[in-house]
Amino acid sequence: MRRFTEAYLRDTRRGLWEDREALAPLFRGEPERILDVGAGTGEFTRVLREESGGWVVSLDADASLLRAGAVETPIQGDATRLPIPDRTFDLTACQALLVNLPDPDRAIRELMRVSADRVAAVEPDNSAVTVESTVENEATLASRARAHYLDGLETDASLGADLGVRFERAGLREVAVTKHVHERRIEPPYSEAAMESARRKVTATRIDAHRETMLAGDLERADFDRLRDKWQAMGRAVAEQVQAGTYRRIERIPFYVAVGQIEH
């Protein structure tokens, strides 16, 4: 399973649930006991608690993330071997968990085992992310870097688009799937997060962090170095536009919400 830092989780989930209409199917039947699996720092846990008013428990393999998020009622545990008795919760749910697991179907079966009623998942299709930018070559470079990164992963980046099929194959009934698009915008006035993003491009911090994964695919070291040089040059153009107040960027991430009923 891939590991993430607290800063990465907060950055990638920023603004995701400003509109919570996509989550309405999770709360039909008014579940009182909910388990958030792969909760990380607990952003989704808090959304589930606010929207349901129920008792929501956070579970993650990384105890340090649970502590960082000051999550209430945390449980440390593996999503593929949940340390929980059968049929303990009314609803078991996860966000951006299955897409990061080498065996997501095993985790789905565990979500089903500990649920007495329903299972839900919110998962992206990371292979279909698009970028628009006022910096001419940013979208092209972002697409290239993403393609090389995904090629080196051992997980299914497009899992979100296949979520309904996986739920049905696992034996869930009445599976309902809806597609949504999360837009992450950078525009003036720039937030501190946007300024930090520009600085990371100049220093190639993010692409350096992904170096080993990118090289695990078909990317040669010399090609990585050339891509990194172009990335830094693009970063300098971003920084110039930020300073001038003209930089704008839109990243669109398709994601899917799937809900299924346990077979009694």
Coordinates of C-alpha atoms in Angstrom, one line a residue:
M1 CA 0.0 0.0 0.0
R2 CA 1.2 3.5 -0.8
R3 CA 2.0 5.8 2.1
F4 CA 1.2 9.5 2.2
T5 CA 2.2 12.4 4.4
E6 CA -0.2 14.6 6.3
A7 CA 0.6 17.6 4.0
Y8 CA 0.0 15.6 0.9
L9 CA -3.4 14.4 2.1
R10 CA -4.5 17.9 3.1
D11 CA -3.4 19.3 -0.2
T12 CA -5.0 16.7 -2.4
R13 CA -8.3 16.8 -0.6
R14 CA -8.5 20.6 -0.3
G15 CA -12.0 21.9 -1.3
L16 CA -13.3 18.4 -2.3
W17 CA -16.4 18.5 -0.1
E18 CA -17.4 22.1 -0.4
D19 CA -20.4 20.6 -2.3
R20 CA -21.6 17.5 -0.6
E21 CA -24.5 16.6 -2.8
A22 CA -22.4 13.7 -4.3
L23 CA -22.5 12.0 -0.9
A24 CA -26.3 12.0 -0.5
P25 CA -26.6 8.3 -1.5
L26 CA -24.4 7.2 1.4
F27 CA -26.9 8.4 4.0
R28 CA -30.1 6.9 2.7
G29 CA -31.4 4.7 5.5
E30 CA -29.8 7.0 8.1
P31 CA -26.8 4.9 9.2
E32 CA -26.0 5.3 12.8
R33 CA -22.7 3.4 12.9
I34 CA -20.1 4.3 10.2
L35 CA -16.5 3.2 9.6
D36 CA -14.2 5.3 7.6
V37 CA -11.4 3.0 6.3
G38 CA -8.1 4.5 5.2
A39 CA -9.1 7.7 7.0
G40 CA -5.7 9.3 7.1
T41 CA -6.0 12.6 8.9
G42 CA -9.7 12.3 9.1
E43 CA -11.1 14.9 6.7
F44 CA -13.6 12.4 5.3
T45 CA -14.4 11.2 8.8
R46 CA -15.5 14.7 9.8
V47 CA -17.6 15.0 6.6
L48 CA -19.3 11.7 7.3
R49 CA -20.0 12.8 10.9
E50 CA -21.4 16.2 9.9
E51 CA -23.6 14.8 7.2
S52 CA -24.9 11.7 9.1
G53 CA -25.0 12.8 12.7
G54 CA -24.0 9.3 13.5
W55 CA -21.1 7.6 15.3
V56 CA -18.2 7.6 12.9
V57 CA -15.0 5.6 13.6
S58 CA -11.7 6.3 11.7
L59 CA -9.3 3.5 10.7
D60 CA -6.0 3.8 9.1
A61 CA -2.8 1.7 8.9
D62 CA -0.7 4.8 9.8
A63 CA -1.3 5.8 13.4
S64 CA 0.8 9.0 12.9
L65 CA -1.8 10.3 10.4
L66 CA -4.6 9.6 12.8
R67 CA -2.8 11.4 15.6
A68 CA -2.0 14.4 13.3
G69 CA -5.6 14.8 12.4
A70 CA -6.6 14.6 16.1
V71 CA -9.2 12.0 15.0
E72 CA -11.8 10.8 17.6
T73 CA -12.2 7.1 18.2
P74 CA -9.3 6.0 16.0
I75 CA -8.4 2.4 15.2
Q76 CA -5.1 1.4 13.6
G77 CA -5.5 -1.4 11.2
D78 CA -5.0 -2.8 7.7
A79 CA -7.8 -2.3 5.2
T80 CA -7.3 -5.8 3.9
R81 CA -7.5 -7.4 7.4
L82 CA -9.8 -5.2 9.4
P83 CA -9.5 -5.8 13.1
I84 CA -13.3 -5.6 13.5
P85 CA -16.0 -8.2 14.0
D86 CA -18.5 -9.1 11.3
R87 CA -21.5 -6.8 10.8
T88 CA -20.3 -4.2 13.3
F89 CA -21.3 -1.1 11.3
D90 CA -24.3 0.1 9.3
L91 CA -22.1 1.7 6.6
T92 CA -18.5 1.1 5.8
A93 CA -16.9 3.7 3.5
C94 CA -13.6 4.8 2.1
Q95 CA -12.2 7.7 0.1
A96 CA -9.2 7.4 -2.3
L97 CA -8.2 4.2 -0.6
L98 CA -8.9 1.4 -3.1
V99 CA -7.0 3.2 -5.9
N100 CA -3.8 3.0 -3.8
L101 CA -4.0 -0.7 -2.9
P102 CA -2.4 -3.5 -4.9
D103 CA -5.4 -5.7 -4.0
P104 CA -8.4 -3.5 -3.8
D105 CA -10.9 -6.3 -4.2
R106 CA -9.7 -7.9 -0.9
A107 CA -10.4 -4.5 0.8
I108 CA -13.9 -4.4 -0.7
R109 CA -14.6 -7.9 0.7
E110 CA -13.4 -6.7 4.2
L111 CA -15.6 -3.6 3.9
M112 CA -18.5 -6.0 3.2
R113 CA -17.7 -8.3 6.0
V114 CA -17.8 -5.7 8.8
S115 CA -21.0 -4.0 7.4
A116 CA -24.5 -5.0 8.3
D117 CA -26.1 -2.9 5.6
R118 CA -24.2 -0.8 3.0
V119 CA -20.7 -0.3 1.6
A120 CA -19.6 3.0 -0.1
A121 CA -16.4 4.2 -1.8
V122 CA -15.3 7.5 -3.3
E123 CA -12.4 6.8 -5.8
P124 CA -10.7 8.9 -8.5
D125 CA -9.8 8.0 -12.0
N126 CA -6.2 9.4 -11.8
S127 CA -5.5 8.4 -15.4
A128 CA -8.1 11.0 -16.6
V129 CA -6.9 14.1 -14.8
T130 CA -6.5 17.2 -17.0
V131 CA -4.8 20.5 -16.4
E132 CA -5.3 23.9 -18.0
S133 CA -2.8 26.7 -17.3
T134 CA -1.8 30.1 -18.5
V135 CA 1.8 28.8 -18.6
E136 CA 2.0 27.4 -22.2
N137 CA 3.7 24.1 -21.6
E138 CA 2.5 23.3 -18.0
A139 CA -0.4 21.1 -19.2
T140 CA 1.8 19.1 -21.5
L141 CA 4.5 18.6 -18.9
A142 CA 2.0 17.7 -16.3
S143 CA 0.4 15.1 -18.6
R144 CA 3.9 13.6 -19.4
A145 CA 5.0 13.4 -15.8
R146 CA 1.7 11.9 -14.7
A147 CA 1.8 9.2 -17.5
H148 CA 5.4 8.2 -16.4
Y149 CA 4.4 8.2 -12.8
L150 CA 1.3 6.0 -13.3
D151 CA 3.3 3.7 -15.5
G152 CA 5.6 3.0 -12.5
L153 CA 2.8 2.3 -10.1
E154 CA 1.7 -1.2 -9.0
T155 CA -1.8 0.0 -8.5
D156 CA -4.8 0.7 -10.8
A157 CA -4.9 4.5 -11.3
S158 CA -8.2 4.3 -13.2
L159 CA -9.9 2.3 -10.5
G160 CA -12.6 4.9 -10.0
A161 CA -14.1 4.3 -13.4
D162 CA -14.3 0.5 -12.7
L163 CA -15.7 0.9 -9.2
G164 CA -19.3 -0.3 -10.0
V165 CA -18.0 -3.4 -11.7
R166 CA -15.8 -4.3 -8.7
F167 CA -18.7 -3.8 -6.3
E168 CA -21.0 -6.1 -8.3
R169 CA -18.3 -8.7 -8.8
A170 CA -17.8 -8.7 -5.0
G171 CA -21.5 -9.6 -4.5
L172 CA -23.0 -6.2 -3.5
R173 CA -26.6 -5.6 -4.6
E174 CA -28.3 -2.5 -6.0
V175 CA -25.0 -0.9 -6.8
A176 CA -25.3 2.8 -7.7
V177 CA -22.5 4.8 -9.2
T178 CA -22.3 8.5 -9.9
K179 CA -19.5 10.4 -11.6
H180 CA -18.3 13.8 -10.5
V181 CA -15.4 16.1 -11.3
H182 CA -13.4 17.9 -8.6
E183 CA -11.9 21.2 -9.8
R184 CA -8.8 22.6 -8.1
R185 CA -8.3 26.2 -9.2
I186 CA -5.3 28.5 -8.6
E187 CA -6.1 32.2 -9.4
P188 CA -5.5 35.6 -7.8
P189 CA -5.6 36.4 -5.0
Y190 CA -3.2 33.5 -4.4
S191 CA -3.5 31.4 -1.2
E192 CA -0.5 30.2 0.7
A193 CA -1.1 26.8 -0.7
A194 CA -0.9 28.2 -4.2
M195 CA 2.3 30.0 -3.4
E196 CA 3.8 26.9 -2.0
S197 CA 2.8 24.9 -5.1
A198 CA 4.6 27.5 -7.3
R199 CA 7.7 27.2 -5.1
R200 CA 7.6 23.4 -5.4
K201 CA 7.6 23.7 -9.2
V202 CA 10.7 25.9 -9.2
T203 CA 12.6 23.5 -7.0
A204 CA 11.1 20.4 -8.7
T205 CA 10.2 19.1 -5.2
R206 CA 7.2 17.0 -6.3
I207 CA 8.7 15.5 -9.3
D208 CA 11.8 14.6 -7.3
A209 CA 9.6 12.8 -4.8
H210 CA 8.2 10.7 -7.6
R211 CA 11.5 9.9 -9.2
E212 CA 11.8 6.3 -8.2
T213 CA 8.3 5.5 -9.2
M214 CA 8.7 7.1 -12.6
L215 CA 12.0 5.2 -13.1
A216 CA 10.2 2.0 -12.2
G217 CA 8.3 2.3 -15.5
D218 CA 9.8 2.8 -18.9
L219 CA 11.5 6.1 -18.2
E220 CA 15.3 6.3 -18.5
R221 CA 17.3 8.3 -16.1
A222 CA 18.5 10.7 -18.8
D223 CA 14.9 11.3 -19.9
F224 CA 13.9 11.9 -16.3
D225 CA 16.7 14.5 -16.0
R226 CA 15.5 16.3 -19.1
L227 CA 11.9 16.2 -18.0
R228 CA 13.0 17.6 -14.6
D229 CA 14.9 20.5 -16.3
K230 CA 11.8 21.4 -18.4
W231 CA 9.7 21.2 -15.2
Q232 CA 11.9 23.7 -13.4
A233 CA 11.9 26.0 -16.4
M234 CA 8.1 25.8 -16.4
G235 CA 8.1 26.4 -12.6
R236 CA 10.1 29.6 -13.2
A237 CA 7.5 30.8 -15.7
V238 CA 4.7 30.0 -13.1
A239 CA 6.6 32.0 -10.5
E240 CA 6.9 35.0 -12.8
Q241 CA 3.2 34.9 -13.6
V242 CA 2.3 34.6 -9.9
Q243 CA 4.5 37.6 -9.2
A244 CA 2.7 39.5 -12.0
G245 CA -0.7 38.3 -10.7
T246 CA -1.6 36.7 -14.1
Y247 CA -1.2 33.0 -13.3
R248 CA -4.3 30.7 -13.5
R249 CA -4.5 26.9 -13.4
I250 CA -7.4 24.5 -13.3
E251 CA -6.9 20.8 -12.5
R252 CA -9.9 18.5 -13.0
I253 CA -10.0 15.1 -11.3
P254 CA -12.9 12.8 -12.2
F255 CA -14.1 10.8 -9.2
Y256 CA -16.8 8.2 -8.7
V257 CA -19.1 7.6 -5.7
A258 CA -20.4 4.0 -5.5
V259 CA -22.8 2.6 -2.9
G260 CA -23.9 -1.1 -2.7
Q261 CA -26.2 -3.1 -0.5
I262 CA -25.1 -6.1 1.5
E263 CA -26.7 -9.4 0.5
H264 CA -28.6 -10.8 3.5

